[in-house]
Backbone as a chain_set.jsonl record, in Angstrom:
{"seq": "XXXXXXXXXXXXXXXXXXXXXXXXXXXXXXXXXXXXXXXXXXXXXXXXXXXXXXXXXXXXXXXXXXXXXXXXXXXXXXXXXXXXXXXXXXXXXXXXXXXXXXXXXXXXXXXXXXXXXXXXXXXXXXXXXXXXXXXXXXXXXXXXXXX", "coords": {"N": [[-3.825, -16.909, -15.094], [-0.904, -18.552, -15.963], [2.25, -17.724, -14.743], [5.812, -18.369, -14.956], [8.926, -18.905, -13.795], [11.185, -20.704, -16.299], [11.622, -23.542, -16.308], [14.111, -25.648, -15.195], [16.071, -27.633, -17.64], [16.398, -30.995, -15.971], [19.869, -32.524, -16.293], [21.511, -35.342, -17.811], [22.041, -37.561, -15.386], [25.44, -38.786, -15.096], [26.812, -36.745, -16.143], [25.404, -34.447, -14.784], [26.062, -34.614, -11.758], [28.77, -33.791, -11.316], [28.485, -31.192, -12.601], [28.65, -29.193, -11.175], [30.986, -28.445, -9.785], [32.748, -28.538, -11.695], [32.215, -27.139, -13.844], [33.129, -24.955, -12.41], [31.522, -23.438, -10.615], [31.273, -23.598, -8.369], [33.46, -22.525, -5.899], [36.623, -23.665, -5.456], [37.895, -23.872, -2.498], [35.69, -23.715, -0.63], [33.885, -26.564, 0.297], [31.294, -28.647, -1.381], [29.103, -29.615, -0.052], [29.247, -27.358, 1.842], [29.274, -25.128, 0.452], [26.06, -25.857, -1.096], [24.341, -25.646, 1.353], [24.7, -22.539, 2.043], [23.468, -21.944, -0.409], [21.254, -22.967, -0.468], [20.334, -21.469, 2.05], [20.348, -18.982, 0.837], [18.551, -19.146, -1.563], [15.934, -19.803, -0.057], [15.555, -17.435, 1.255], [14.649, -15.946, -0.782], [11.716, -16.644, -1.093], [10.624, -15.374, 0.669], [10.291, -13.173, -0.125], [7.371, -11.76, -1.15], [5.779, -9.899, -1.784], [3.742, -8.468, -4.064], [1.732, -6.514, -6.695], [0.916, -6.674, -9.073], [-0.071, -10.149, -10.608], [0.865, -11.457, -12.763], [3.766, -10.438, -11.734], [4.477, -12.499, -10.041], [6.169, -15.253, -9.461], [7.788, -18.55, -9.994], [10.016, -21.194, -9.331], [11.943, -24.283, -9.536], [13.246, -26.313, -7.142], [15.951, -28.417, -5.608], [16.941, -31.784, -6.088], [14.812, -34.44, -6.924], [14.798, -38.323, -7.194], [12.822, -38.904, -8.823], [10.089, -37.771, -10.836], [10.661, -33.958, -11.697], [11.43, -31.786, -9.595], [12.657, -31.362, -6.029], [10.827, -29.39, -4.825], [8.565, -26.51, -5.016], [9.34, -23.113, -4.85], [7.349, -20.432, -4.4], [7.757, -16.622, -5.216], [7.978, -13.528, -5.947], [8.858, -10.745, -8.234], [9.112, -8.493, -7.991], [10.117, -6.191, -6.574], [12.665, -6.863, -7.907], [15.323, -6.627, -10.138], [16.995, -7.379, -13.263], [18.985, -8.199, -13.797], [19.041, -9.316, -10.87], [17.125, -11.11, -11.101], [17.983, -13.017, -13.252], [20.698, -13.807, -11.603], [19.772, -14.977, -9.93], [18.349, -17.728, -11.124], [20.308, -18.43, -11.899], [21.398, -19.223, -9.316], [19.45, -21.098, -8.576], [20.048, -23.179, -10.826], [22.645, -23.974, -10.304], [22.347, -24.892, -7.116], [20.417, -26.853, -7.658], [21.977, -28.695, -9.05], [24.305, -29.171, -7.591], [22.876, -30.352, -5.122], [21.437, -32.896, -6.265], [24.05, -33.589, -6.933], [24.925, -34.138, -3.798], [23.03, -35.668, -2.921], [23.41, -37.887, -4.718], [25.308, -39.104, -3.792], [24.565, -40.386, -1.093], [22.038, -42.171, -1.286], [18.964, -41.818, -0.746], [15.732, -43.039, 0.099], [12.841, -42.192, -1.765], [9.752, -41.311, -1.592], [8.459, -41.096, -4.616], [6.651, -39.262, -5.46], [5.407, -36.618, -7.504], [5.424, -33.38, -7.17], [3.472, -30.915, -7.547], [3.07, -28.962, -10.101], [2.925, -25.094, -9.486], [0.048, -22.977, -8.643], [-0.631, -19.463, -9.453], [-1.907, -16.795, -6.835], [-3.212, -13.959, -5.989], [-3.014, -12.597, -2.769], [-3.504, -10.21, -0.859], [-1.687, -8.205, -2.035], [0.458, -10.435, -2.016], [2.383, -12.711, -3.572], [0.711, -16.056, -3.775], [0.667, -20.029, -3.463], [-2.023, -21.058, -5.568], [-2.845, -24.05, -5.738], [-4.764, -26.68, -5.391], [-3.866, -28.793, -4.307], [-1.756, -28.775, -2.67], [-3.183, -27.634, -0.281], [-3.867, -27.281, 3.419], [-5.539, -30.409, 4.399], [-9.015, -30.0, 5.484], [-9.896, -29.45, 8.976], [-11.546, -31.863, 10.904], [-14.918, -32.275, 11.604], [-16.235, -33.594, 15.103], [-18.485, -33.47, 15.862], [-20.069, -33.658, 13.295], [-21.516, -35.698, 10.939]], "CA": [[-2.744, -17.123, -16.012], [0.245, -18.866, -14.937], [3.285, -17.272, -15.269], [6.735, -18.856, -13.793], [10.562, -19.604, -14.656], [11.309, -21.381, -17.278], [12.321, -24.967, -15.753], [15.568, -25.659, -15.479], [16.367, -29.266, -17.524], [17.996, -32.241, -15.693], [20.999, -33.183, -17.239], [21.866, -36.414, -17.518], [22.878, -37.935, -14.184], [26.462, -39.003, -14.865], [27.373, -35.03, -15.941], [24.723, -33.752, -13.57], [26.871, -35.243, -10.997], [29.855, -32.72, -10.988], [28.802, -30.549, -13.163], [28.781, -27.667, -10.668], [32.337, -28.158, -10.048], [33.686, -28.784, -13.195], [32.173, -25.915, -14.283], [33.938, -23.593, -11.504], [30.831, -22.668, -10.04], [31.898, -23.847, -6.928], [35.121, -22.73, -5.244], [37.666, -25.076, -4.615], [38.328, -23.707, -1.163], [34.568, -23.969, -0.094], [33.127, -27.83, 0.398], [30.251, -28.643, -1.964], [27.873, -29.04, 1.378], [28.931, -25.757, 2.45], [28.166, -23.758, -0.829], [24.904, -26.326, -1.046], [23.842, -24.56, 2.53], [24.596, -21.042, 1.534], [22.682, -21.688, -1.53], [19.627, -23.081, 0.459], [19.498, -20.296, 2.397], [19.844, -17.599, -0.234], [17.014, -19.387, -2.146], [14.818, -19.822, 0.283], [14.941, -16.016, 1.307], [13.632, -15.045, -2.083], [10.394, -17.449, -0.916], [9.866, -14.831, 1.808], [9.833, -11.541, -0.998], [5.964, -12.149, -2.21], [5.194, -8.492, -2.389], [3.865, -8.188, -5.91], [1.078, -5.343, -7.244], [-0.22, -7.371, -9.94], [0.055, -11.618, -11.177], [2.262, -11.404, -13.808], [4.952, -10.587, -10.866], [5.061, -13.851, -9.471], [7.29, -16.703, -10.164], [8.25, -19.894, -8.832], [11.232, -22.001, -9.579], [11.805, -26.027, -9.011], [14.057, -25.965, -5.838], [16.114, -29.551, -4.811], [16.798, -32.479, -6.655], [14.247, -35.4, -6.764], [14.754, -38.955, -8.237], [11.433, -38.904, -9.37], [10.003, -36.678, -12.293], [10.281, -32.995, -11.627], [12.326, -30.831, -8.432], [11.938, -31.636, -4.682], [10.062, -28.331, -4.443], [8.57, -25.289, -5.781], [9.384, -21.807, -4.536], [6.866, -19.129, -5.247], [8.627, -15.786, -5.513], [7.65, -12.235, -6.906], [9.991, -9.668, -8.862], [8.328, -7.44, -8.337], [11.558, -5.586, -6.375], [13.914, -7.401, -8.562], [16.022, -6.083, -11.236], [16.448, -7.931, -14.779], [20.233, -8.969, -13.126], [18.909, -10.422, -9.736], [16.584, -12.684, -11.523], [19.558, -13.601, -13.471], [22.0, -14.288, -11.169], [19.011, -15.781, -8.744], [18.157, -18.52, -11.818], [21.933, -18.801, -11.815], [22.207, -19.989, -8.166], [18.735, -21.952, -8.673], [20.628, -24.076, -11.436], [23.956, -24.211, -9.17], [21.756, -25.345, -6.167], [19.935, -28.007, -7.924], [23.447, -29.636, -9.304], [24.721, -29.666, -5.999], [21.633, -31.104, -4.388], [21.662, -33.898, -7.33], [25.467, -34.413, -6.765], [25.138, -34.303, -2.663], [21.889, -36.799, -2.842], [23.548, -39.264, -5.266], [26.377, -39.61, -2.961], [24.074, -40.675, -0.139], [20.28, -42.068, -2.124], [17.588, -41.492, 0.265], [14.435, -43.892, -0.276], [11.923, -41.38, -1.615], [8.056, -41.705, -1.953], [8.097, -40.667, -5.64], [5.404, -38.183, -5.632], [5.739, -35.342, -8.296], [5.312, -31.735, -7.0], [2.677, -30.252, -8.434], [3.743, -26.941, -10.431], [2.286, -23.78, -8.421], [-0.395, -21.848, -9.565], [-0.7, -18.261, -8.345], [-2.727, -16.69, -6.574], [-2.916, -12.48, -4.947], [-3.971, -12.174, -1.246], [-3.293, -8.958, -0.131], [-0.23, -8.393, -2.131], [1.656, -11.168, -1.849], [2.065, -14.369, -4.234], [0.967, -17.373, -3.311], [0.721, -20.925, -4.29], [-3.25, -21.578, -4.971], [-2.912, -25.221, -6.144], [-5.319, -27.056, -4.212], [-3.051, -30.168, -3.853], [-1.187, -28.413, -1.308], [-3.95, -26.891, 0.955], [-3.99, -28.498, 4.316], [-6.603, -30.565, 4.782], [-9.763, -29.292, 6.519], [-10.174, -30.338, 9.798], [-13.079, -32.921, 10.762], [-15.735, -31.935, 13.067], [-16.396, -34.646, 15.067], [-20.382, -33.823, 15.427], [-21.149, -33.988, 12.249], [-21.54, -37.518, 10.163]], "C": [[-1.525, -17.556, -15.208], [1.436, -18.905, -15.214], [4.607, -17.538, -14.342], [7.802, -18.918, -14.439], [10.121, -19.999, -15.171], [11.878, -22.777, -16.141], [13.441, -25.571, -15.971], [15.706, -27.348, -15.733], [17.069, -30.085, -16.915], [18.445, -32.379, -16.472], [20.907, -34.441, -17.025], [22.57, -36.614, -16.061], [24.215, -37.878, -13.948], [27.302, -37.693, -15.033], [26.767, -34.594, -15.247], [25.714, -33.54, -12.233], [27.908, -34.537, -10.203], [30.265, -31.707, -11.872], [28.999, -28.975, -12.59], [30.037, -27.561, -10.215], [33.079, -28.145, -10.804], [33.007, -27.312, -14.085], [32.586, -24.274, -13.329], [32.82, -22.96, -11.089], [30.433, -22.728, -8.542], [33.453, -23.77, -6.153], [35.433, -23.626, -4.938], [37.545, -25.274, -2.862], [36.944, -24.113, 0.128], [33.757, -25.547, -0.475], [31.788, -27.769, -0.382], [29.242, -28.744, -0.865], [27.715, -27.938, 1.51], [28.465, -25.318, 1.68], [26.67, -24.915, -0.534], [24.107, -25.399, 0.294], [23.915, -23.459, 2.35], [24.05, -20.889, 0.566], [20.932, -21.943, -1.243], [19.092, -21.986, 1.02], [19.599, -19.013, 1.704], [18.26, -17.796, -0.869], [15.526, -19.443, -1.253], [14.46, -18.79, 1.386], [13.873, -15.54, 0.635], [12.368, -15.958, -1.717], [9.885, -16.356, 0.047], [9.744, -12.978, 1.046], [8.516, -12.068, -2.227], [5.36, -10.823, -2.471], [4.685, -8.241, -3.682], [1.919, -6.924, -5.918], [0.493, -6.441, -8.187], [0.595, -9.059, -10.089], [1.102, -11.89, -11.441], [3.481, -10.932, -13.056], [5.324, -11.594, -10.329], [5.565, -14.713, -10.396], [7.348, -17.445, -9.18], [9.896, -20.251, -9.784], [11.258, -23.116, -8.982], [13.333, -25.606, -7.923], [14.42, -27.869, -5.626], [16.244, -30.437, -6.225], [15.796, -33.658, -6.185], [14.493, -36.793, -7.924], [13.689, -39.346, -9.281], [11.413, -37.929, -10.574], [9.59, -35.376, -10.93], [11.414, -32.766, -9.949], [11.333, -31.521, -7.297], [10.625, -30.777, -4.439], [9.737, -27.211, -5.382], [8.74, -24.331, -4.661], [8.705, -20.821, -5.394], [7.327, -17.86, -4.751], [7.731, -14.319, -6.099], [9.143, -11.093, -7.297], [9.66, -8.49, -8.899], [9.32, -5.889, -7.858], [12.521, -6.225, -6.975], [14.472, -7.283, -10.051], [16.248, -7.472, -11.986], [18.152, -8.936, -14.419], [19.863, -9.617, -12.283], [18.304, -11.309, -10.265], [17.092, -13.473, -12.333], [20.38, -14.665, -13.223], [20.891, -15.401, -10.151], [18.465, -17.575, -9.749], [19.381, -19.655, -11.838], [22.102, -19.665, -10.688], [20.865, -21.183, -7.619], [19.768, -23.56, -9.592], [21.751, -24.821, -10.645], [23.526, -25.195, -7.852], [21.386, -27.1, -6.348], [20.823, -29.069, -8.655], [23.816, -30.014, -8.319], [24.005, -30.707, -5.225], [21.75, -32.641, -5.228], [23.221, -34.682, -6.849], [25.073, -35.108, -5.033], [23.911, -35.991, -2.185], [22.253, -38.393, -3.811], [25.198, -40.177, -4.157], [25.924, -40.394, -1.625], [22.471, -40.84, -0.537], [19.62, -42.079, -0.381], [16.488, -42.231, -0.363], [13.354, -42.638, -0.477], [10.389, -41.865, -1.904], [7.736, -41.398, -3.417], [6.976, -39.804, -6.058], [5.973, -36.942, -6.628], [5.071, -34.432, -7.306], [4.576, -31.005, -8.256], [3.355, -28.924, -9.141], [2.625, -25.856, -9.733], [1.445, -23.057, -9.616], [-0.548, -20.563, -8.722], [-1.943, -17.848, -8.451], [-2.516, -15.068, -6.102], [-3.458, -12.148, -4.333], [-2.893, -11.468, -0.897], [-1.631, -8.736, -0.65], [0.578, -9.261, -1.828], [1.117, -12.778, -3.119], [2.204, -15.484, -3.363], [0.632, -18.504, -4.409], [-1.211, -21.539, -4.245], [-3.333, -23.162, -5.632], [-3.609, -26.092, -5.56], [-4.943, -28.343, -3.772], [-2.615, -29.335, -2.904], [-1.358, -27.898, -0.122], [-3.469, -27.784, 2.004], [-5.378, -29.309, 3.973], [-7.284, -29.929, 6.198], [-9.703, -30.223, 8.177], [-11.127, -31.379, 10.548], [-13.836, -32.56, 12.297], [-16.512, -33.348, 13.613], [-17.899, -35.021, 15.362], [-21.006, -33.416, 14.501], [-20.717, -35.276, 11.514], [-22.306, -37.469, 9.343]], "O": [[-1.178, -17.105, -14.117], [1.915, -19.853, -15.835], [4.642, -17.092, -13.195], [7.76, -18.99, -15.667], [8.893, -20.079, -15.147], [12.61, -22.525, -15.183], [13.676, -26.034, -17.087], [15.593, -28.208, -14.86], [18.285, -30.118, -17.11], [17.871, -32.435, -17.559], [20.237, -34.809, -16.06], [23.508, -35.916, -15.676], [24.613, -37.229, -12.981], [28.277, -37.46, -14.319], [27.522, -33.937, -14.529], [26.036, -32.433, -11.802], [28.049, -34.542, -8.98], [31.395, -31.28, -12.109], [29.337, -27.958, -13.196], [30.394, -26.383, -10.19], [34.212, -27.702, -10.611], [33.65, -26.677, -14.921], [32.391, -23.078, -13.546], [32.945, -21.736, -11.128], [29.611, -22.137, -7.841], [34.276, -24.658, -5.931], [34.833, -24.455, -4.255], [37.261, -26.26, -2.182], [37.071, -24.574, 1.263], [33.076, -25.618, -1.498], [31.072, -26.817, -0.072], [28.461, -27.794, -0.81], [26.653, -27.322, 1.425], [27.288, -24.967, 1.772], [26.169, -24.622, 0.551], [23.312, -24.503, 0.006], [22.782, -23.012, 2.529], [23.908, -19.706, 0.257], [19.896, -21.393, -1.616], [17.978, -21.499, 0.821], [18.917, -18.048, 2.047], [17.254, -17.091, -0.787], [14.389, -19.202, -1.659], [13.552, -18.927, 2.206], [12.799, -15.029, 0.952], [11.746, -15.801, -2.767], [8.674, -16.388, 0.268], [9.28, -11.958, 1.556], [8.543, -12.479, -3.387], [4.491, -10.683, -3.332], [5.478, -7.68, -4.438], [1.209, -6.838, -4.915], [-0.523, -7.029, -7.814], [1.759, -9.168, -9.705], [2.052, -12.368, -10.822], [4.473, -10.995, -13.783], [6.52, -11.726, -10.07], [5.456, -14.867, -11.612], [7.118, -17.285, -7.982], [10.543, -19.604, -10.607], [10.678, -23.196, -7.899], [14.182, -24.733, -8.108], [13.468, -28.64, -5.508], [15.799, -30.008, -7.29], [15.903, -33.923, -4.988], [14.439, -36.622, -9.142], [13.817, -39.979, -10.328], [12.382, -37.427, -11.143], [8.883, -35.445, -9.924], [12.011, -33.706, -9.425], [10.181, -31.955, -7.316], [9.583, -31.247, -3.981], [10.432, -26.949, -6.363], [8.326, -24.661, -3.55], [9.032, -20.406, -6.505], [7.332, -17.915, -3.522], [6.708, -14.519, -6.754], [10.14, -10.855, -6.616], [9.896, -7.61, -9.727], [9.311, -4.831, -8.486], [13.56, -6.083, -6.329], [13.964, -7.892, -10.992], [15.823, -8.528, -11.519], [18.341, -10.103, -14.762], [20.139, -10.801, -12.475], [18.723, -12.451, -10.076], [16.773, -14.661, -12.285], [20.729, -15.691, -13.807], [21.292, -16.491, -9.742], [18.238, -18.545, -9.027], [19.476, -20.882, -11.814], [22.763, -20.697, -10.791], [21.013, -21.943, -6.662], [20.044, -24.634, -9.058], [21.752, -26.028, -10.404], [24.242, -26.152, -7.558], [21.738, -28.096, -5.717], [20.402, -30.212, -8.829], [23.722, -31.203, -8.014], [24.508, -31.74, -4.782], [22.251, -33.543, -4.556], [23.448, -35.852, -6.542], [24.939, -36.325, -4.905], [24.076, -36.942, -1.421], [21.715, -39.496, -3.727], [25.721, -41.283, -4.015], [26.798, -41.031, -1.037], [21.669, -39.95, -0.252], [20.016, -42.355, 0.752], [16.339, -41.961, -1.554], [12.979, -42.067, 0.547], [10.15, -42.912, -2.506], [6.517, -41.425, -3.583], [6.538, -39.868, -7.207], [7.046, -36.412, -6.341], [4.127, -34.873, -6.65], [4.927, -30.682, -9.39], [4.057, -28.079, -8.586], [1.445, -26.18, -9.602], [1.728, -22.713, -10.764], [-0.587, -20.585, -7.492], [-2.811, -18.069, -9.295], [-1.342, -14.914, -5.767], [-4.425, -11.44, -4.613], [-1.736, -11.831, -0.683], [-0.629, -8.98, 0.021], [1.603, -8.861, -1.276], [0.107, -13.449, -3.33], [3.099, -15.859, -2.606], [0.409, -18.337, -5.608], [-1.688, -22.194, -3.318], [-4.426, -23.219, -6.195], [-2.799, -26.621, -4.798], [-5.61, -28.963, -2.943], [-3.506, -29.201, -2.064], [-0.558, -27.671, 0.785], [-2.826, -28.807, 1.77], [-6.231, -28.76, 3.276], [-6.806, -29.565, 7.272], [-9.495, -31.428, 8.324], [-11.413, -30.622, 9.62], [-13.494, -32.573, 13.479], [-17.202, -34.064, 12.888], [-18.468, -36.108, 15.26], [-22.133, -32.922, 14.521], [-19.581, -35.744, 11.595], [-22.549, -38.467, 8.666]]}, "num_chains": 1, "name": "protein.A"}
């Protein structure tokens, strides 16, 4: 069963743009880069709390802006220590993140490969969520005596 955030909609581009300052969710005093970096690495703490007891604890969330369909990234996640506020305020600084990222990336386009990001499915080895999607395994490696 695959149970995750809710997906946070792009806005339109031209409000996308600055809507995380125009909505005061960026101090004045602090540079949209800087918060963008302090928001990177908050978010991609919660990627390293996979502790979960049962499924239905994990989550992901789309992480990054892409011009393509769908987020640069997924982050899989568990709540399994997280109160009904942190996942909240942590959705909160997902949305915040991915404005920023959107604003900071249209200010400077980057040629991307257009590839969608698969959505994550989970998986529970040894307590912890992961992502079992089998787009994102590595590939195996090739033995070179056999043919």
């Amino acid at each position: 069963m695959l149970l995750g955030c809710q997906s946070i909609a792009p806005k339109d581009p031209e409000s996308a743009s600055n809507s995380a300052i125009n909505n005061n969710q960026v101090s004045e005093s602090v540079p949209p880069k800087v918060q963008h970096k302090r928001l990177r690495e908050t978010l991609l703490a919660v990627s390293h709390q996979t502790y979960a007891e049962t499924l239905d604890q994990c989550r992901y969330f789309p992480m990054g802006y892409s011009p393509c369909e769908g987020p640069a990234r997924y982050i899989v996640y568990s709540i399994k220590t997280m109160s009904s506020a942190e996942q909240a305020k942590l959705l909160q600084q997902v949305e915040e993140y991915n404005q920023l990222d959107q604003f900071i990336q249209e200010l400077r386009p980057i040629a991307s490969h257009c590839q969608p990001k698969p959505v994550p499915r989970f998986s529970l080895i040894n307590n912890q969520c992961r992502d079992a999607n089998p787009l994102l395994k590595p590939l195996p490696m090739s033995n070179s005596n056999q043919m």
